[in-house]
Amino acid sequence: MKADSDKLIATDRRHIWHPYSAFASDLPIYAVESAQGVRIKLVDGRELIDGMSSWWCAIHGYNHPEMNAALSAQLARMSHVMFGGLTHEPAVKLANQLVEITPEVLQSVFFADSGSVSVEVAMKMAIQYWNAKRQASKQKFLTIRYGYHGDTFGAMSVTDPVNGMHSLFSEALAQQYFADTPGCGFGAACSETDIAPLQQLLEAHRNSIAAVILEPIVQGAGGMRFYSAEYLRRVSELCTEHDVLLIVDEIATGFGRTGKLFACEHADIAPDIMCIGKALTGGYMTLAATLTTGEVSQTISNGDPGVFMHGPTFMANPLACTAANASIDLLLESPWQQNIANIETGLRRGLQPCSDLNSVKDVRVLGAIGVVELHDPVDMKTIQPMFVDAGVWIRPFGRLVYLMPPFIINDAELGILTEAVYQVLSSY
Ligand SMILES: *Cc1c(COP(=O)(O)O)cnc(C)c1O
């Protein structure tokens, strides 16, 4: 009820940090009682249709009976054991499944506890690989502008320098190479002008670059931009040509969101290293993984010091692996391509009217991702309560109002989300 909600929020404001927020800020915050299917129930009694999948994660919606049953069964066996010197069925099953569903060259799996950590692991793998090949000078990374790879220091160093506030951390961050982001949108051809910035940096610095790292096709938190599959294909060719590894960060795009199981399939490329996270456990708990080729893992293991230098305490947590196994089974057993195609159609139809609004710069849709880009940043203090009053959970950032609903959403619920975006942006 309202009083319970106010009490929770008051204590929250006294003691808790939220993502990218000021302490004790006066921005609105809402207390959640429970969540079921595509609905989030607030402590104050209101119910919201979820347009965010809790940041790309909750692809099957919330409180899924099959996910719950799998987790209860695992909980009765064990919730955790250390992974040094021990292994278990949930991890083995998951590794097998991941090797099966990702590009064929990817044969080994490192379990990490969050997306950011899986990026750190990927970067360390690339450095150790070249070190083992007696090319120890290859320790830098090349990426494109508007990228986002996480909040730890290695991941921050390859995140967009402006969005990531590199100036603030200049003495602490590794200096990497940034190429202009390609101008060619998804479905468009890629010209020499689009690829030239990255190509020039590769040619000039190939002896110091361990890997190119980028988000395939969709750049998420750095700007919600979609780029050409041909660009990704060219990047992959250039990496091979210049003896540089390719790391694709599929943490946001993986598990069907863009219409393919993994976004790199749009370009039909095989990376040397792939990071996955977010929807991996269907939004139940934190787990990520870094996959690599037999060539990279063998080279690292045959080199000096003969081991890969990383090992988190909660590595391959059995509960998290069980959630991932259940989530992947659910996804693969569902008509996910059809579901995502339906969502794509509904997003296009429902968000199209927004292009007529003066405040709107661009409307774009790919798979189960719908983006309305505005000319100016939104005022969260005003806009957030408007969405909640409209009965939806939509969380804009900067100039971007976007939807990425759970894959189980139906047409009527999706219509409520898109209509809320149009109505709020019209009256805002
Ligand atoms: C969210 C995200 C990360 C970071 O994952 P965390 O689990 O938040 O550490 C890295 N890369 C991409 C593309 C992401 O979307």
Coordinates of C-alpha atoms and ligand atoms in Angstrom, one line a residue:
M1 CA 0.0 0.0 0.0
K2 CA 1.0 3.6 -0.3
A3 CA 2.3 4.0 3.3
D4 CA 4.5 0.8 2.9
S5 CA 5.8 2.1 -0.3
D6 CA 6.7 5.5 1.1
K7 CA 8.5 3.9 4.0
L8 CA 10.6 1.7 1.8
I9 CA 11.5 4.7 -0.4
A10 CA 12.4 6.9 2.5
T11 CA 14.9 4.4 3.9
D12 CA 16.2 3.7 0.4
R13 CA 16.9 7.3 -0.1
R14 CA 18.9 7.5 3.1
H15 CA 21.2 4.5 2.4
I16 CA 21.3 3.2 -1.1
W17 CA 23.0 4.0 -4.4
H18 CA 21.1 3.2 -7.6
P19 CA 22.7 2.8 -11.1
Y20 CA 24.2 6.0 -12.4
S21 CA 22.5 8.2 -9.8
A22 CA 23.2 10.9 -7.3
F23 CA 23.0 9.9 -3.7
A24 CA 19.8 10.9 -2.0
S25 CA 18.5 12.3 -5.3
D26 CA 15.0 13.6 -5.7
L27 CA 14.4 11.7 -8.9
P28 CA 11.3 9.4 -8.7
I29 CA 11.8 5.8 -7.6
Y30 CA 9.3 3.1 -7.2
A31 CA 9.1 0.1 -4.8
V32 CA 8.3 -3.3 -6.4
E33 CA 6.1 -5.8 -4.6
S34 CA 6.3 -8.7 -7.2
A35 CA 6.5 -9.3 -10.9
Q36 CA 4.6 -11.9 -13.0
G37 CA 4.7 -12.4 -16.8
V38 CA 5.1 -9.0 -18.4
R39 CA 3.7 -7.2 -15.3
I40 CA 5.5 -5.4 -12.5
K41 CA 3.4 -4.9 -9.4
L42 CA 4.3 -1.9 -7.2
V43 CA 4.0 -1.9 -3.4
D44 CA 1.5 1.0 -3.7
G45 CA -0.8 -1.4 -5.6
R46 CA -0.2 -0.2 -9.2
E47 CA 0.6 -2.6 -12.0
L48 CA 3.0 -1.7 -14.9
I49 CA 3.5 -3.4 -18.2
D50 CA 7.2 -4.0 -18.6
G51 CA 8.9 -2.4 -21.7
M52 CA 12.5 -2.9 -20.6
S53 CA 12.9 -6.6 -19.8
S54 CA 14.9 -5.3 -16.8
W55 CA 17.7 -4.1 -19.2
W56 CA 17.6 -6.8 -21.9
C57 CA 17.4 -9.7 -19.4
A58 CA 13.9 -10.9 -18.6
I59 CA 13.1 -12.4 -22.0
H60 CA 10.6 -14.9 -20.7
G61 CA 8.9 -12.4 -18.4
Y62 CA 9.0 -12.6 -14.6
N63 CA 8.3 -15.5 -12.2
H64 CA 8.2 -18.2 -14.9
P65 CA 7.0 -21.5 -13.5
E66 CA 9.5 -23.7 -15.4
M67 CA 12.4 -21.4 -14.4
N68 CA 11.2 -21.5 -10.8
A69 CA 10.9 -25.3 -10.8
A70 CA 14.4 -25.8 -12.2
L71 CA 15.9 -23.4 -9.6
S72 CA 14.0 -25.0 -6.7
A73 CA 15.3 -28.4 -7.7
Q74 CA 18.9 -27.1 -7.9
L75 CA 18.5 -25.3 -4.6
A76 CA 17.7 -28.6 -2.9
R77 CA 20.9 -30.1 -4.3
M78 CA 23.3 -27.2 -3.7
S79 CA 23.3 -23.5 -4.3
H80 CA 27.1 -23.1 -4.7
V81 CA 30.4 -24.9 -4.5
M82 CA 33.8 -23.4 -5.4
F83 CA 34.9 -24.0 -9.0
G84 CA 38.6 -24.5 -8.3
G85 CA 39.2 -28.2 -8.6
L86 CA 35.5 -29.0 -8.7
T87 CA 32.9 -29.2 -11.4
H88 CA 29.1 -29.9 -11.6
E89 CA 26.4 -30.8 -14.0
P90 CA 24.7 -27.3 -14.4
A91 CA 28.1 -25.8 -15.5
V92 CA 28.9 -28.7 -17.9
K93 CA 25.4 -28.7 -19.4
L94 CA 25.6 -25.0 -19.9
A95 CA 29.0 -25.0 -21.4
N96 CA 28.0 -27.7 -23.9
Q97 CA 24.8 -25.8 -24.8
L98 CA 26.7 -22.5 -25.3
V99 CA 29.3 -24.1 -27.5
E100 CA 26.5 -25.7 -29.5
I101 CA 24.4 -22.5 -30.1
T102 CA 27.2 -20.0 -30.7
P103 CA 29.4 -19.8 -33.9
E104 CA 31.2 -23.1 -34.4
V105 CA 34.8 -21.9 -33.8
L106 CA 33.9 -21.0 -30.2
Q107 CA 34.8 -24.0 -28.2
S108 CA 35.8 -23.0 -24.7
V109 CA 33.8 -21.2 -22.0
F110 CA 34.9 -19.0 -19.1
F111 CA 32.1 -18.3 -16.6
A112 CA 32.1 -14.8 -15.2
D113 CA 29.8 -13.1 -12.7
S114 CA 28.7 -10.1 -14.7
G115 CA 28.9 -8.6 -18.2
S116 CA 31.6 -6.2 -17.3
V117 CA 33.8 -9.0 -15.8
S118 CA 33.3 -11.1 -19.0
V119 CA 34.7 -8.1 -20.9
E120 CA 37.7 -7.9 -18.6
V121 CA 38.2 -11.6 -19.2
A122 CA 38.0 -11.2 -23.0
M123 CA 40.5 -8.4 -22.9
K124 CA 42.9 -10.4 -20.7
M125 CA 42.5 -13.4 -23.0
A126 CA 43.5 -11.3 -26.0
I127 CA 46.6 -9.9 -24.2
Q128 CA 47.7 -13.4 -22.9
Y129 CA 47.2 -14.8 -26.4
W130 CA 49.6 -12.4 -28.0
N131 CA 52.0 -12.7 -25.1
A132 CA 52.1 -16.5 -25.6
K133 CA 52.8 -15.8 -29.3
R134 CA 55.8 -13.7 -28.3
Q135 CA 54.1 -10.5 -29.4
A136 CA 53.9 -8.9 -26.0
S137 CA 53.6 -5.4 -27.4
K138 CA 50.0 -6.2 -28.5
Q139 CA 48.2 -4.9 -25.4
K140 CA 45.9 -2.2 -26.7
F141 CA 42.3 -2.3 -28.0
L142 CA 40.6 -0.7 -30.9
T143 CA 36.9 0.0 -30.8
I144 CA 34.2 2.3 -32.3
R145 CA 32.6 5.5 -30.8
Y146 CA 29.2 5.2 -29.0
G147 CA 30.1 1.7 -27.7
Y148 CA 29.3 0.5 -24.2
H149 CA 31.1 -2.4 -22.6
G150 CA 30.6 -2.1 -18.9
D151 CA 31.7 -0.2 -15.8
T152 CA 34.9 -1.8 -14.6
F153 CA 38.2 -0.2 -15.6
G154 CA 39.1 -2.3 -18.6
A155 CA 35.5 -2.2 -19.9
M156 CA 35.3 1.5 -19.3
S157 CA 38.5 2.1 -21.3
V158 CA 36.8 0.8 -24.5
T159 CA 33.4 2.5 -23.7
D160 CA 32.7 5.7 -25.6
P161 CA 35.1 8.4 -24.2
V162 CA 32.4 11.0 -23.9
N163 CA 29.5 8.9 -22.6
G164 CA 32.0 7.1 -20.3
M165 CA 33.5 10.4 -19.0
H166 CA 37.1 9.3 -19.7
S167 CA 38.3 12.8 -18.8
L168 CA 37.2 12.1 -15.2
F169 CA 39.3 8.9 -15.0
S170 CA 42.1 9.9 -17.4
E171 CA 45.0 8.9 -15.1
A172 CA 43.4 5.6 -14.2
L173 CA 42.2 4.4 -17.5
A174 CA 44.2 2.5 -20.2
Q175 CA 44.3 4.6 -23.4
Q176 CA 42.7 2.8 -26.3
Y177 CA 42.0 3.5 -30.0
F178 CA 38.6 4.8 -31.0
A179 CA 37.4 4.9 -34.6
D180 CA 34.4 6.9 -35.7
T181 CA 31.2 4.8 -35.6
P182 CA 30.0 3.8 -39.1
G183 CA 27.3 6.0 -40.7
C184 CA 25.8 3.0 -42.6
G185 CA 22.6 1.9 -40.8
F186 CA 21.3 -1.6 -40.6
G187 CA 20.3 -3.0 -44.0
A188 CA 22.4 -0.3 -45.8
A189 CA 25.6 -0.9 -47.8
C190 CA 28.9 0.0 -46.2
S191 CA 31.2 2.3 -48.1
E192 CA 34.9 2.9 -48.0
T193 CA 34.3 6.1 -46.0
D194 CA 32.5 4.1 -43.4
I195 CA 35.3 1.6 -42.9
A196 CA 38.2 3.9 -43.4
P197 CA 38.6 5.3 -39.8
L198 CA 38.9 1.8 -38.3
Q199 CA 41.0 0.5 -41.2
Q200 CA 43.5 3.4 -40.8
L201 CA 43.9 2.8 -37.1
L202 CA 44.4 -0.9 -37.7
E203 CA 47.1 -0.3 -40.3
A204 CA 48.9 2.3 -38.2
H205 CA 48.8 0.4 -34.9
R206 CA 48.5 -3.3 -35.6
N207 CA 51.7 -4.0 -33.7
S208 CA 50.2 -2.6 -30.5
I209 CA 46.6 -3.8 -30.9
A210 CA 45.6 -7.1 -29.3
A211 CA 42.0 -7.0 -30.5
V212 CA 39.1 -5.0 -31.9
I213 CA 36.2 -5.0 -29.5
L214 CA 32.7 -4.0 -30.5
E215 CA 29.0 -4.6 -30.0
P216 CA 27.7 -6.5 -33.1
I217 CA 25.0 -4.6 -35.1
V218 CA 23.4 -2.9 -32.2
Q219 CA 25.2 -0.4 -30.0
G220 CA 23.2 -0.5 -26.7
A221 CA 23.7 1.8 -23.7
G222 CA 26.1 4.1 -25.7
G223 CA 23.3 5.3 -28.0
M224 CA 21.0 2.5 -29.2
R225 CA 22.4 2.7 -32.8
F226 CA 22.0 0.0 -35.4
Y227 CA 24.7 -0.5 -38.0
S228 CA 25.3 -2.4 -41.2
A229 CA 26.1 -6.1 -41.2
E230 CA 28.4 -5.4 -44.1
Y231 CA 30.5 -3.1 -41.8
L232 CA 30.8 -5.9 -39.3
R233 CA 31.9 -8.3 -42.0
R234 CA 34.5 -5.8 -43.2
V235 CA 35.8 -5.4 -39.6
S236 CA 36.1 -9.2 -39.3
E237 CA 38.1 -9.4 -42.6
L238 CA 40.4 -6.5 -41.5
C239 CA 41.1 -8.2 -38.2
T240 CA 42.2 -11.4 -39.9
E241 CA 44.3 -9.4 -42.4
H242 CA 46.1 -7.4 -39.7
D243 CA 46.6 -10.1 -37.2
V244 CA 44.3 -8.7 -34.6
L245 CA 41.7 -10.7 -32.7
L246 CA 38.0 -9.8 -32.9
I247 CA 36.0 -9.7 -29.7
V248 CA 32.2 -9.3 -30.1
D249 CA 30.3 -8.1 -27.1
E250 CA 26.9 -9.9 -27.4
I251 CA 25.9 -9.1 -23.8
A252 CA 22.9 -7.0 -24.9
T253 CA 22.3 -8.5 -28.3
G254 CA 22.5 -12.2 -27.5
F255 CA 19.7 -14.7 -27.1
G256 CA 17.4 -13.5 -29.9
R257 CA 16.9 -9.8 -29.2
T258 CA 17.9 -8.6 -32.7
G259 CA 16.0 -11.4 -34.5
K260 CA 19.0 -13.8 -34.7
L261 CA 20.1 -15.9 -31.8
F262 CA 23.4 -13.8 -31.8
A263 CA 23.7 -10.6 -33.7
C264 CA 27.0 -11.6 -35.3
E265 CA 24.9 -14.1 -37.4
H266 CA 23.5 -11.1 -39.3
A267 CA 27.0 -10.7 -40.8
D268 CA 27.7 -14.4 -40.8
I269 CA 31.0 -13.9 -39.0
A270 CA 32.9 -15.9 -36.4
P271 CA 34.7 -13.9 -33.7
D272 CA 37.7 -15.1 -31.8
I273 CA 36.1 -14.2 -28.5
M274 CA 32.5 -13.6 -27.6
C275 CA 31.0 -12.1 -24.4
I276 CA 27.5 -13.0 -23.3
G277 CA 25.5 -12.0 -20.2
K278 CA 22.2 -10.2 -19.5
A279 CA 19.5 -12.5 -21.0
L280 CA 21.7 -15.6 -20.4
T281 CA 19.8 -16.4 -17.2
G282 CA 16.5 -15.1 -18.4
G283 CA 16.9 -12.2 -15.9
Y284 CA 16.9 -14.4 -12.9
M285 CA 20.4 -13.7 -11.6
T286 CA 23.8 -12.4 -12.6
L287 CA 25.9 -14.6 -14.9
A288 CA 28.0 -14.0 -17.9
A289 CA 30.5 -15.9 -20.0
T290 CA 33.4 -15.4 -22.3
L291 CA 33.7 -17.9 -25.1
T292 CA 36.8 -18.4 -27.3
T293 CA 38.3 -20.6 -29.9
G294 CA 40.4 -23.7 -29.5
E295 CA 43.3 -21.8 -31.0
V296 CA 43.1 -19.0 -28.4
S297 CA 42.6 -21.2 -25.4
Q298 CA 45.4 -23.6 -26.5
T299 CA 47.8 -20.8 -27.2
I300 CA 47.2 -19.2 -23.8
S301 CA 47.6 -22.6 -22.0
N302 CA 50.8 -23.4 -23.9
G303 CA 52.3 -20.0 -23.2
D304 CA 53.8 -18.5 -20.1
P305 CA 52.6 -18.7 -17.2
G306 CA 50.7 -21.7 -18.6
V307 CA 47.4 -20.7 -17.1
F308 CA 44.7 -18.1 -17.7
M309 CA 45.0 -15.4 -15.0
H310 CA 41.4 -15.0 -13.8
G311 CA 39.2 -16.9 -11.4
P312 CA 36.2 -15.4 -9.6
T313 CA 35.0 -16.7 -6.3
F314 CA 31.5 -17.4 -7.5
M315 CA 32.6 -18.7 -10.9
A316 CA 30.0 -21.0 -12.5
N317 CA 27.6 -20.6 -9.6
P318 CA 25.3 -23.7 -9.9
L319 CA 22.1 -21.8 -9.3
A320 CA 23.0 -19.2 -12.0
C321 CA 24.0 -22.0 -14.5
T322 CA 20.7 -23.8 -13.8
A323 CA 18.8 -20.6 -14.5
A324 CA 20.7 -20.2 -17.7
N325 CA 20.1 -23.8 -18.8
A326 CA 16.3 -23.4 -18.1
S327 CA 16.2 -20.1 -19.9
I328 CA 18.0 -21.4 -23.0
D329 CA 15.8 -24.5 -23.1
L330 CA 12.7 -22.3 -22.9
L331 CA 13.9 -20.0 -25.6
L332 CA 14.9 -22.8 -28.0
E333 CA 11.6 -24.6 -27.4
S334 CA 9.6 -21.5 -28.1
P335 CA 8.8 -20.1 -31.6
W336 CA 11.2 -17.2 -30.7
Q337 CA 11.9 -16.1 -34.3
Q338 CA 8.1 -15.7 -34.9
N339 CA 7.6 -14.0 -31.5
I340 CA 10.4 -11.5 -32.3
A341 CA 9.1 -10.9 -35.8
N342 CA 5.7 -10.1 -34.3
I343 CA 7.2 -7.7 -31.8
E344 CA 9.2 -6.0 -34.6
T345 CA 6.0 -5.5 -36.6
G346 CA 4.1 -4.2 -33.5
L347 CA 6.9 -1.8 -32.6
R348 CA 7.1 -0.5 -36.2
R349 CA 3.4 0.1 -36.4
G350 CA 3.1 1.5 -32.8
L351 CA 6.1 3.8 -32.8
Q352 CA 5.7 5.1 -36.4
P353 CA 3.3 7.9 -35.3
C354 CA 6.1 9.3 -33.1
S355 CA 8.0 10.4 -36.2
D356 CA 5.5 13.2 -36.7
L357 CA 6.2 14.8 -33.3
N358 CA 8.5 17.9 -33.4
S359 CA 10.5 16.6 -30.4
V360 CA 11.4 13.4 -32.3
K361 CA 14.6 13.1 -34.4
D362 CA 14.4 9.4 -35.4
V363 CA 12.4 6.3 -34.9
R364 CA 14.1 2.9 -35.5
V365 CA 13.3 -0.7 -34.9
L366 CA 15.3 -3.9 -35.1
G367 CA 14.0 -7.2 -33.8
A368 CA 12.5 -6.7 -30.4
I369 CA 14.2 -3.3 -30.0
G370 CA 12.3 -0.1 -30.7
V371 CA 14.0 3.3 -30.3
V372 CA 12.6 6.9 -30.4
E373 CA 15.5 9.3 -30.5
L374 CA 14.6 12.9 -29.4
H375 CA 16.3 16.1 -30.2
D376 CA 16.8 16.9 -26.5
P377 CA 17.4 14.9 -23.4
V378 CA 14.3 14.0 -21.4
D379 CA 13.7 15.4 -17.9
M380 CA 13.4 12.2 -15.9
K381 CA 11.7 14.0 -13.0
T382 CA 8.8 14.8 -15.3
I383 CA 8.7 11.9 -17.8
Q384 CA 9.2 8.9 -15.4
P385 CA 5.9 9.5 -13.5
M386 CA 4.1 10.1 -16.8
F387 CA 5.0 6.6 -17.9
V388 CA 4.1 5.1 -14.6
D389 CA 0.7 6.9 -14.6
A390 CA 0.2 5.4 -18.1
G391 CA 0.6 1.9 -16.5
V392 CA 3.9 1.1 -18.2
W393 CA 7.5 0.6 -17.1
I394 CA 9.7 2.5 -19.6
R395 CA 13.0 4.0 -18.5
P396 CA 14.5 6.5 -21.0
F397 CA 18.0 7.7 -20.9
G398 CA 19.3 11.0 -22.3
R399 CA 17.7 11.6 -25.7
L400 CA 16.5 8.0 -26.0
V401 CA 13.1 6.5 -25.2
Y402 CA 13.2 2.9 -26.1
L403 CA 11.3 -0.4 -25.7
M404 CA 12.7 -3.9 -25.5
P405 CA 9.9 -6.0 -24.0
P406 CA 9.9 -9.6 -22.9
F407 CA 9.5 -12.0 -25.8
I408 CA 6.3 -13.4 -24.3
I409 CA 4.4 -10.0 -24.7
N410 CA 1.2 -10.2 -26.6
D411 CA -0.1 -7.7 -29.3
A412 CA -2.5 -5.9 -26.9
E413 CA 0.2 -5.4 -24.2
L414 CA 2.7 -4.2 -26.8
G415 CA 0.1 -1.8 -28.1
I416 CA -0.3 -0.3 -24.6
L417 CA 3.5 0.2 -24.5
T418 CA 3.8 1.9 -27.9
E419 CA 0.7 4.0 -27.3
A420 CA 2.1 5.2 -24.0
V421 CA 5.3 6.3 -25.7
Y422 CA 3.3 8.3 -28.3
Q423 CA 0.9 9.8 -25.7
V424 CA 3.6 10.7 -23.2
L425 CA 5.9 12.2 -25.9
S426 CA 2.9 14.2 -27.4
S427 CA 1.9 15.7 -24.1
Y428 CA 5.4 16.0 -22.5
Ligands
LIG1 C1 25.2 -4.3 -19.9 C2 26.3 -4.5 -20.8 C3 27.6 -4.7 -20.3 C4 27.9 -4.8 -18.8 O1 27.2 -5.8 -18.2 P1 27.0 -5.8 -16.6 O2 26.4 -7.1 -16.3 O3 26.2 -4.6 -16.3 O4 28.4 -5.7 -16.0 C5 28.6 -4.9 -21.2 N1 28.4 -4.8 -22.6 C6 27.2 -4.6 -23.1 C7 27.1 -4.5 -24.6 C8 26.1 -4.4 -22.2 O5 24.9 -4.1 -22.8

